[in-house]
Amino acid sequence: MQAKQIERYRRLLFLTVLEAAKNVACTATRPEGVSERAWNRWEKGEAAIPQEVADNLAALIDERQRIVSELADKRPSVWQMPPADTLPQRRLLSSVAAEAAAMGIAVQEAEE
């Protein structure tokens, strides 16, 4: 995964560097994620992003794209945003909500 792609994906998911570092970079070998500095080094191309972290990021982007594609195909008048269990999932759904709004679809947020 290219450095600019890492940054673009993070921004598309509405994640701060710290949120991505502590959540997306959380893996079996890094259960608490990484530092902001480490994430910034990946985005700047100063270090290679570990494959398992790249896979986590790609999985979030794939899930976002799946939901957006479904909305684009069905074009409901209202999208009921589902509840999210994790911070990355909440941010992903917020990103989808923004896309839905841009498509003219009203968004109804899940009650917590």
CSV table of N, CA, C and O in Angstrom, one decimal:
chain,number,residue,atom,x,y,z
A,1,MET,N,0.9,-1.2,0.0
A,1,MET,CA,0.0,0.0,0.0
A,1,MET,C,0.9,1.2,0.0
A,1,MET,O,1.8,1.3,0.8
A,2,GLN,N,0.6,2.2,-0.9
A,2,GLN,CA,1.4,3.4,-1.0
A,2,GLN,C,1.1,4.4,0.1
A,2,GLN,O,0.0,4.4,0.7
A,3,ALA,N,2.1,5.2,0.4
A,3,ALA,CA,2.0,6.1,1.6
A,3,ALA,C,0.8,7.1,1.4
A,3,ALA,O,0.0,7.2,2.3
A,4,LYS,N,0.6,7.7,0.2
A,4,LYS,CA,-0.5,8.6,0.0
A,4,LYS,C,-1.9,7.8,0.1
A,4,LYS,O,-2.9,8.4,0.6
A,5,GLN,N,-1.9,6.6,-0.3
A,5,GLN,CA,-3.1,5.8,-0.2
A,5,GLN,C,-3.5,5.6,1.3
A,5,GLN,O,-4.6,5.6,1.6
A,6,ILE,N,-2.5,5.3,2.1
A,6,ILE,CA,-2.7,5.2,3.5
A,6,ILE,C,-3.4,6.4,4.1
A,6,ILE,O,-4.4,6.3,4.8
A,7,GLU,N,-2.9,7.6,3.8
A,7,GLU,CA,-3.4,8.8,4.3
A,7,GLU,C,-4.8,9.0,3.7
A,7,GLU,O,-5.8,9.4,4.5
A,8,ARG,N,-5.0,8.8,2.5
A,8,ARG,CA,-6.3,9.0,1.8
A,8,ARG,C,-7.4,8.1,2.4
A,8,ARG,O,-8.5,8.6,2.7
A,9,TYR,N,-7.0,6.9,2.6
A,9,TYR,CA,-8.0,5.9,3.2
A,9,TYR,C,-8.3,6.4,4.7
A,9,TYR,O,-9.5,6.3,5.0
A,10,ARG,N,-7.3,6.7,5.4
A,10,ARG,CA,-7.6,7.2,6.8
A,10,ARG,C,-8.5,8.3,6.8
A,10,ARG,O,-9.5,8.4,7.6
A,11,ARG,N,-8.3,9.3,6.0
A,11,ARG,CA,-9.1,10.5,5.9
A,11,ARG,C,-10.5,10.2,5.4
A,11,ARG,O,-11.5,10.7,5.9
A,12,LEU,N,-10.6,9.3,4.4
A,12,LEU,CA,-11.9,8.8,3.9
A,12,LEU,C,-12.8,8.2,5.0
A,12,LEU,O,-14.0,8.3,5.1
A,13,LEU,N,-12.1,7.5,6.0
A,13,LEU,CA,-12.8,6.9,7.1
A,13,LEU,C,-13.0,7.8,8.3
A,13,LEU,O,-13.5,7.4,9.3
A,14,PHE,N,-12.7,9.1,8.1
A,14,PHE,CA,-12.9,10.1,9.2
A,14,PHE,C,-12.1,9.8,10.4
A,14,PHE,O,-12.5,10.1,11.5
A,15,LEU,N,-10.9,9.1,10.3
A,15,LEU,CA,-10.1,8.8,11.4
A,15,LEU,C,-8.9,9.8,11.6
A,15,LEU,O,-8.3,10.2,10.6
A,16,THR,N,-8.6,10.2,12.8
A,16,THR,CA,-7.4,10.9,13.1
A,16,THR,C,-6.2,10.0,13.0
A,16,THR,O,-6.4,8.8,13.1
A,17,VAL,N,-5.1,10.5,13.0
A,17,VAL,CA,-3.9,9.7,13.0
A,17,VAL,C,-3.8,8.9,14.3
A,17,VAL,O,-3.6,7.7,14.2
A,18,LEU,N,-4.1,9.5,15.4
A,18,LEU,CA,-4.1,8.7,16.7
A,18,LEU,C,-5.2,7.6,16.7
A,18,LEU,O,-4.9,6.5,17.1
A,19,GLU,N,-6.4,7.9,16.2
A,19,GLU,CA,-7.4,6.8,16.1
A,19,GLU,C,-7.0,5.7,15.2
A,19,GLU,O,-7.2,4.5,15.6
A,20,ALA,N,-6.4,6.0,14.1
A,20,ALA,CA,-5.9,4.9,13.2
A,20,ALA,C,-4.8,4.1,13.8
A,20,ALA,O,-4.8,2.9,13.8
A,21,ALA,N,-3.9,4.9,14.5
A,21,ALA,CA,-2.7,4.2,15.1
A,21,ALA,C,-3.1,3.2,16.2
A,21,ALA,O,-2.6,2.2,16.4
A,22,LYS,N,-4.1,3.6,17.0
A,22,LYS,CA,-4.5,2.8,18.1
A,22,LYS,C,-5.6,1.8,17.8
A,22,LYS,O,-5.8,0.8,18.5
A,23,ASN,N,-6.3,1.9,16.7
A,23,ASN,CA,-7.4,1.0,16.3
A,23,ASN,C,-7.1,0.2,15.1
A,23,ASN,O,-7.2,-1.0,15.1
A,24,VAL,N,-6.8,0.9,14.0
A,24,VAL,CA,-6.6,0.1,12.7
A,24,VAL,C,-5.3,-0.7,12.8
A,24,VAL,O,-5.2,-1.8,12.3
A,25,ALA,N,-4.3,-0.1,13.5
A,25,ALA,CA,-3.0,-0.8,13.6
A,25,ALA,C,-3.0,-1.8,14.7
A,25,ALA,O,-1.9,-2.4,15.0
A,26,CYS,N,-4.1,-2.1,15.4
A,26,CYS,CA,-4.2,-3.1,16.4
A,26,CYS,C,-4.3,-4.4,15.8
A,26,CYS,O,-5.2,-4.7,15.0
A,27,THR,N,-3.2,-5.3,16.0
A,27,THR,CA,-3.1,-6.6,15.5
A,27,THR,C,-2.7,-7.6,16.5
A,27,THR,O,-2.5,-7.2,17.7
A,28,ALA,N,-2.6,-8.8,16.2
A,28,ALA,CA,-2.2,-9.9,17.1
A,28,ALA,C,-0.8,-9.5,17.7
A,28,ALA,O,-0.5,-9.7,18.8
A,29,THR,N,0.1,-9.0,16.8
A,29,THR,CA,1.5,-8.7,17.3
A,29,THR,C,1.6,-7.3,17.9
A,29,THR,O,2.5,-7.0,18.5
A,30,ARG,N,0.5,-6.5,17.6
A,30,ARG,CA,0.5,-5.1,18.2
A,30,ARG,C,-0.9,-4.9,18.8
A,30,ARG,O,-1.7,-4.1,18.3
A,31,PRO,N,-1.2,-5.5,19.9
A,31,PRO,CA,-2.6,-5.5,20.5
A,31,PRO,C,-3.0,-4.1,20.9
A,31,PRO,O,-4.2,-3.8,21.0
A,32,GLU,N,-2.0,-3.2,21.1
A,32,GLU,CA,-2.4,-1.8,21.5
A,32,GLU,C,-2.2,-0.8,20.4
A,32,GLU,O,-2.2,0.4,20.6
A,33,GLY,N,-2.0,-1.3,19.2
A,33,GLY,CA,-1.7,-0.5,18.1
A,33,GLY,C,-0.3,0.1,18.1
A,33,GLY,O,0.6,-0.6,18.6
A,34,VAL,N,-0.1,1.2,17.4
A,34,VAL,CA,1.2,1.8,17.3
A,34,VAL,C,1.1,3.3,17.8
A,34,VAL,O,0.0,3.8,18.0
A,35,SER,N,2.2,4.0,17.8
A,35,SER,CA,2.3,5.4,18.1
A,35,SER,C,1.8,6.2,16.9
A,35,SER,O,1.8,5.8,15.8
A,36,GLU,N,1.4,7.5,17.2
A,36,GLU,CA,1.1,8.4,16.1
A,36,GLU,C,2.3,8.6,15.2
A,36,GLU,O,2.2,8.7,14.0
A,37,ARG,N,3.5,8.6,15.8
A,37,ARG,CA,4.7,8.8,15.1
A,37,ARG,C,4.9,7.6,14.0
A,37,ARG,O,5.2,7.9,12.9
A,38,ALA,N,4.6,6.4,14.5
A,38,ALA,CA,4.8,5.3,13.6
A,38,ALA,C,3.8,5.4,12.4
A,38,ALA,O,4.1,5.2,11.2
A,39,TRP,N,2.5,5.7,12.7
A,39,TRP,CA,1.5,5.9,11.7
A,39,TRP,C,1.9,7.0,10.7
A,39,TRP,O,1.8,6.9,9.5
A,40,ASN,N,2.4,8.1,11.3
A,40,ASN,CA,2.8,9.2,10.4
A,40,ASN,C,4.0,8.8,9.5
A,40,ASN,O,4.0,9.2,8.3
A,41,ARG,N,4.9,8.0,10.0
A,41,ARG,CA,6.0,7.5,9.1
A,41,ARG,C,5.5,6.7,8.0
A,41,ARG,O,6.0,6.7,6.9
A,42,TRP,N,4.4,5.9,8.2
A,42,TRP,CA,3.8,5.1,7.1
A,42,TRP,C,3.2,6.0,6.1
A,42,TRP,O,3.4,5.8,4.9
A,43,GLU,N,2.5,7.1,6.6
A,43,GLU,CA,1.8,8.0,5.6
A,43,GLU,C,2.8,8.8,4.8
A,43,GLU,O,2.6,9.2,3.7
A,44,LYS,N,4.0,9.1,5.4
A,44,LYS,CA,5.0,9.9,4.7
A,44,LYS,C,5.9,9.0,3.9
A,44,LYS,O,6.8,9.5,3.2
A,45,GLY,N,5.8,7.7,3.9
A,45,GLY,CA,6.6,6.8,3.1
A,45,GLY,C,8.0,6.5,3.7
A,45,GLY,O,8.9,6.0,3.1
A,46,GLU,N,8.1,6.9,5.0
A,46,GLU,CA,9.4,6.7,5.7
A,46,GLU,C,9.6,5.3,6.2
A,46,GLU,O,10.7,4.9,6.5
A,47,ALA,N,8.5,4.6,6.3
A,47,ALA,CA,8.6,3.2,6.7
A,47,ALA,C,7.4,2.4,6.0
A,47,ALA,O,6.4,3.0,5.7
A,48,ALA,N,7.6,1.1,5.8
A,48,ALA,CA,6.5,0.4,5.1
A,48,ALA,C,5.5,0.0,6.2
A,48,ALA,O,5.8,-0.4,7.3
A,49,ILE,N,4.2,0.1,5.8
A,49,ILE,CA,3.1,-0.3,6.6
A,49,ILE,C,3.1,-1.9,6.7
A,49,ILE,O,3.2,-2.5,5.6
A,50,PRO,N,3.0,-2.4,7.9
A,50,PRO,CA,3.0,-3.9,7.9
A,50,PRO,C,1.7,-4.4,7.2
A,50,PRO,O,0.7,-3.8,7.2
A,51,GLN,N,1.9,-5.6,6.6
A,51,GLN,CA,0.8,-6.1,5.8
A,51,GLN,C,-0.5,-6.3,6.6
A,51,GLN,O,-1.6,-6.0,6.1
A,52,GLU,N,-0.4,-6.8,7.8
A,52,GLU,CA,-1.6,-7.0,8.6
A,52,GLU,C,-2.4,-5.7,8.9
A,52,GLU,O,-3.6,-5.7,8.9
A,53,VAL,N,-1.6,-4.6,9.0
A,53,VAL,CA,-2.3,-3.3,9.2
A,53,VAL,C,-2.9,-2.8,7.9
A,53,VAL,O,-4.0,-2.3,7.9
A,54,ALA,N,-2.2,-3.0,6.8
A,54,ALA,CA,-2.7,-2.6,5.5
A,54,ALA,C,-4.0,-3.4,5.2
A,54,ALA,O,-4.9,-2.9,4.7
A,55,ASP,N,-4.0,-4.7,5.6
A,55,ASP,CA,-5.2,-5.5,5.4
A,55,ASP,C,-6.3,-5.0,6.3
A,55,ASP,O,-7.5,-5.0,5.8
A,56,ASN,N,-6.1,-4.6,7.5
A,56,ASN,CA,-7.1,-4.0,8.3
A,56,ASN,C,-7.7,-2.7,7.7
A,56,ASN,O,-8.9,-2.6,7.7
A,57,LEU,N,-6.9,-1.9,7.2
A,57,LEU,CA,-7.3,-0.6,6.6
A,57,LEU,C,-8.1,-1.0,5.3
A,57,LEU,O,-9.2,-0.4,5.1
A,58,ALA,N,-7.6,-1.9,4.5
A,58,ALA,CA,-8.3,-2.3,3.3
A,58,ALA,C,-9.6,-2.9,3.6
A,58,ALA,O,-10.6,-2.6,2.8
A,59,ALA,N,-9.7,-3.6,4.6
A,59,ALA,CA,-11.0,-4.3,5.0
A,59,ALA,C,-12.1,-3.2,5.4
A,59,ALA,O,-13.2,-3.3,5.0
A,60,LEU,N,-11.6,-2.2,6.0
A,60,LEU,CA,-12.6,-1.1,6.4
A,60,LEU,C,-13.0,-0.3,5.1
A,60,LEU,O,-14.2,0.0,4.9
A,61,ILE,N,-12.1,-0.1,4.2
A,61,ILE,CA,-12.4,0.6,2.9
A,61,ILE,C,-13.3,-0.3,2.1
A,61,ILE,O,-14.3,0.2,1.5
A,62,ASP,N,-13.1,-1.6,2.1
A,62,ASP,CA,-14.0,-2.5,1.3
A,62,ASP,C,-15.4,-2.5,1.9
A,62,ASP,O,-16.4,-2.5,1.2
A,63,GLU,N,-15.5,-2.5,3.2
A,63,GLU,CA,-16.8,-2.5,3.9
A,63,GLU,C,-17.5,-1.2,3.5
A,63,GLU,O,-18.7,-1.2,3.2
A,64,ARG,N,-16.8,-0.1,3.6
A,64,ARG,CA,-17.4,1.2,3.2
A,64,ARG,C,-17.9,1.2,1.8
A,64,ARG,O,-19.0,1.6,1.5
A,65,GLN,N,-17.1,0.7,0.9
A,65,GLN,CA,-17.5,0.6,-0.5
A,65,GLN,C,-18.7,-0.3,-0.7
A,65,GLN,O,-19.6,0.1,-1.5
A,66,ARG,N,-18.7,-1.4,0.0
A,66,ARG,CA,-19.9,-2.3,-0.1
A,66,ARG,C,-21.2,-1.6,0.3
A,66,ARG,O,-22.2,-1.6,-0.5
A,67,ILE,N,-21.2,-0.8,1.4
A,67,ILE,CA,-22.4,-0.1,1.8
A,67,ILE,C,-22.7,1.0,0.9
A,67,ILE,O,-23.9,1.2,0.5
A,68,VAL,N,-21.8,1.8,0.5
A,68,VAL,CA,-22.0,2.9,-0.5
A,68,VAL,C,-22.6,2.3,-1.8
A,68,VAL,O,-23.5,2.9,-2.3
A,69,SER,N,-22.0,1.2,-2.3
A,69,SER,CA,-22.5,0.7,-3.6
A,69,SER,C,-24.0,0.2,-3.4
A,69,SER,O,-24.8,0.4,-4.3
A,70,GLU,N,-24.3,-0.4,-2.3
A,70,GLU,CA,-25.6,-0.8,-2.0
A,70,GLU,C,-26.6,0.3,-2.0
A,70,GLU,O,-27.7,0.3,-2.5
A,71,LEU,N,-26.2,1.4,-1.3
A,71,LEU,CA,-27.0,2.6,-1.3
A,71,LEU,C,-27.2,3.2,-2.7
A,71,LEU,O,-28.3,3.6,-3.0
A,72,ALA,N,-26.1,3.2,-3.5
A,72,ALA,CA,-26.2,3.8,-4.8
A,72,ALA,C,-27.1,3.0,-5.7
A,72,ALA,O,-27.9,3.5,-6.5
A,73,ASP,N,-27.1,1.6,-5.5
A,73,ASP,CA,-28.0,0.8,-6.3
A,73,ASP,C,-29.5,0.9,-5.9
A,73,ASP,O,-30.3,1.0,-6.7
A,74,LYS,N,-29.7,0.9,-4.6
A,74,LYS,CA,-31.1,0.9,-4.1
A,74,LYS,C,-31.7,2.3,-4.0
A,74,LYS,O,-32.9,2.5,-4.0
A,75,ARG,N,-30.9,3.3,-3.8
A,75,ARG,CA,-31.4,4.7,-3.6
A,75,ARG,C,-32.6,4.9,-2.7
A,75,ARG,O,-33.6,5.4,-3.1
A,76,PRO,N,-32.4,4.4,-1.5
A,76,PRO,CA,-33.6,4.6,-0.5
A,76,PRO,C,-33.7,6.1,-0.2
A,76,PRO,O,-32.8,6.9,-0.4
A,77,SER,N,-34.9,6.5,0.2
A,77,SER,CA,-35.1,7.9,0.6
A,77,SER,C,-34.5,8.2,1.9
A,77,SER,O,-34.0,9.3,2.2
A,78,VAL,N,-34.4,7.1,2.8
A,78,VAL,CA,-33.8,7.3,4.1
A,78,VAL,C,-32.9,6.1,4.3
A,78,VAL,O,-33.2,4.9,4.0
A,79,TRP,N,-31.7,6.3,4.9
A,79,TRP,CA,-30.8,5.2,5.3
A,79,TRP,C,-30.7,5.2,6.8
A,79,TRP,O,-30.4,6.2,7.4
A,80,GLN,N,-31.1,4.1,7.4
A,80,GLN,CA,-31.0,3.9,8.8
A,80,GLN,C,-29.6,3.5,9.1
A,80,GLN,O,-29.2,2.4,8.8
A,81,MET,N,-28.8,4.4,9.7
A,81,MET,CA,-27.4,4.1,10.0
A,81,MET,C,-27.4,3.1,11.2
A,81,MET,O,-28.0,3.3,12.2
A,82,PRO,N,-26.8,1.9,11.0
A,82,PRO,CA,-26.7,0.9,12.0
A,82,PRO,C,-25.8,1.3,13.2
A,82,PRO,O,-25.0,2.1,13.0
A,83,PRO,N,-26.0,0.7,14.3
A,83,PRO,CA,-25.2,1.0,15.5
A,83,PRO,C,-23.8,0.4,15.2
A,83,PRO,O,-23.6,-0.6,14.4
A,84,ALA,N,-22.8,1.0,15.8
A,84,ALA,CA,-21.4,0.5,15.7
A,84,ALA,C,-20.8,0.1,17.0
A,84,ALA,O,-21.1,0.8,18.0
A,85,ASP,N,-20.0,-0.9,17.0
A,85,ASP,CA,-19.4,-1.4,18.2
A,85,ASP,C,-18.0,-0.8,18.5
A,85,ASP,O,-17.6,-0.8,19.6
A,86,THR,N,-17.4,-0.4,17.4
A,86,THR,CA,-16.0,0.1,17.6
A,86,THR,C,-15.9,1.5,17.0
A,86,THR,O,-16.7,1.9,16.2
A,87,LEU,N,-14.8,2.2,17.4
A,87,LEU,CA,-14.5,3.5,16.9
A,87,LEU,C,-14.3,3.5,15.4
A,87,LEU,O,-14.9,4.3,14.6
A,88,PRO,N,-13.5,2.6,14.8
A,88,PRO,CA,-13.3,2.5,13.4
A,88,PRO,C,-14.7,2.3,12.6
A,88,PRO,O,-14.9,2.9,11.6
A,89,GLN,N,-15.5,1.5,13.2
A,89,GLN,CA,-16.8,1.2,12.6
A,89,GLN,C,-17.7,2.5,12.6
A,89,GLN,O,-18.4,2.8,11.7
A,90,ARG,N,-17.7,3.2,13.8
A,90,ARG,CA,-18.5,4.4,13.9
A,90,ARG,C,-18.0,5.5,12.8
A,90,ARG,O,-18.8,6.1,12.2
A,91,ARG,N,-16.7,5.6,12.7
A,91,ARG,CA,-16.1,6.5,11.7
A,91,ARG,C,-16.5,6.1,10.3
A,91,ARG,O,-16.8,6.9,9.4
A,92,LEU,N,-16.4,4.8,10.0
A,92,LEU,CA,-16.7,4.3,8.7
A,92,LEU,C,-18.2,4.6,8.4
A,92,LEU,O,-18.5,5.1,7.3
A,93,LEU,N,-19.1,4.4,9.3
A,93,LEU,CA,-20.5,4.7,9.1
A,93,LEU,C,-20.7,6.2,8.9
A,93,LEU,O,-21.6,6.6,8.2
A,94,SER,N,-20.0,7.0,9.6
A,94,SER,CA,-20.1,8.5,9.5
A,94,SER,C,-19.7,8.9,8.0
A,94,SER,O,-20.3,9.7,7.4
A,95,SER,N,-18.6,8.2,7.5
A,95,SER,CA,-18.2,8.5,6.2
A,95,SER,C,-19.3,8.1,5.2
A,95,SER,O,-19.5,8.8,4.2
A,96,VAL,N,-19.9,6.9,5.4
A,96,VAL,CA,-21.0,6.5,4.5
A,96,VAL,C,-22.1,7.4,4.6
A,96,VAL,O,-22.8,7.8,3.6
A,97,ALA,N,-22.5,7.9,5.8
A,97,ALA,CA,-23.5,8.9,6.0
A,97,ALA,C,-23.3,10.1,5.2
A,97,ALA,O,-24.2,10.7,4.6
A,98,ALA,N,-22.1,10.6,5.2
A,98,ALA,CA,-21.7,11.8,4.4
A,98,ALA,C,-21.9,11.5,2.9
A,98,ALA,O,-22.5,12.4,2.1
A,99,GLU,N,-21.5,10.3,2.4
A,99,GLU,CA,-21.7,9.9,1.0
A,99,GLU,C,-23.2,9.8,0.7
A,99,GLU,O,-23.7,10.3,-0.3
A,100,ALA,N,-24.0,9.2,1.6
A,100,ALA,CA,-25.4,9.1,1.4
A,100,ALA,C,-26.1,10.5,1.3
A,100,ALA,O,-26.9,10.7,0.4
A,101,ALA,N,-25.7,11.4,2.2
A,101,ALA,CA,-26.2,12.8,2.1
A,101,ALA,C,-25.9,13.4,0.8
A,101,ALA,O,-26.7,14.1,0.2
A,102,ALA,N,-24.7,13.2,0.3
A,102,ALA,CA,-24.3,13.7,-1.0
A,102,ALA,C,-25.1,13.2,-2.2
A,102,ALA,O,-25.3,13.8,-3.2
A,103,MET,N,-25.6,12.0,-2.0
A,103,MET,CA,-26.5,11.3,-3.0
A,103,MET,C,-28.0,11.7,-2.8
A,103,MET,O,-28.8,11.3,-3.5
A,104,GLY,N,-28.2,12.6,-1.8
A,104,GLY,CA,-29.6,13.0,-1.6
A,104,GLY,C,-30.4,12.0,-0.7
A,104,GLY,O,-31.6,12.1,-0.7
A,105,ILE,N,-29.7,11.2,0.0
A,105,ILE,CA,-30.4,10.2,0.9
A,105,ILE,C,-30.4,10.7,2.3
A,105,ILE,O,-29.3,11.1,2.8
A,106,ALA,N,-31.5,10.8,2.9
A,106,ALA,CA,-31.6,11.2,4.3
A,106,ALA,C,-31.0,10.2,5.2
A,106,ALA,O,-31.1,9.0,4.9
A,107,VAL,N,-30.3,10.6,6.2
A,107,VAL,CA,-29.7,9.7,7.1
A,107,VAL,C,-30.3,9.8,8.5
A,107,VAL,O,-30.5,10.8,9.1
A,108,GLN,N,-30.7,8.6,9.0
A,108,GLN,CA,-31.3,8.5,10.4
A,108,GLN,C,-30.3,7.8,11.2
A,108,GLN,O,-30.0,6.6,10.9
A,109,GLU,N,-29.7,8.4,12.2
A,109,GLU,CA,-28.7,7.8,13.0
A,109,GLU,C,-29.3,6.8,14.0
A,109,GLU,O,-30.4,7.0,14.5
A,110,ALA,N,-28.5,5.8,14.3
A,110,ALA,CA,-28.9,4.7,15.2
A,110,ALA,C,-28.9,5.3,16.6
A,110,ALA,O,-28.1,6.2,16.9
A,111,GLU,N,-29.9,4.9,17.4
A,111,GLU,CA,-29.9,5.3,18.8
A,111,GLU,C,-29.0,4.5,19.6
A,111,GLU,O,-28.9,3.3,19.4
A,112,GLU,N,-28.2,5.2,20.5
A,112,GLU,CA,-27.2,4.5,21.3
A,112,GLU,C,-27.8,4.0,22.6
A,112,GLU,O,-28.7,4.4,23.2
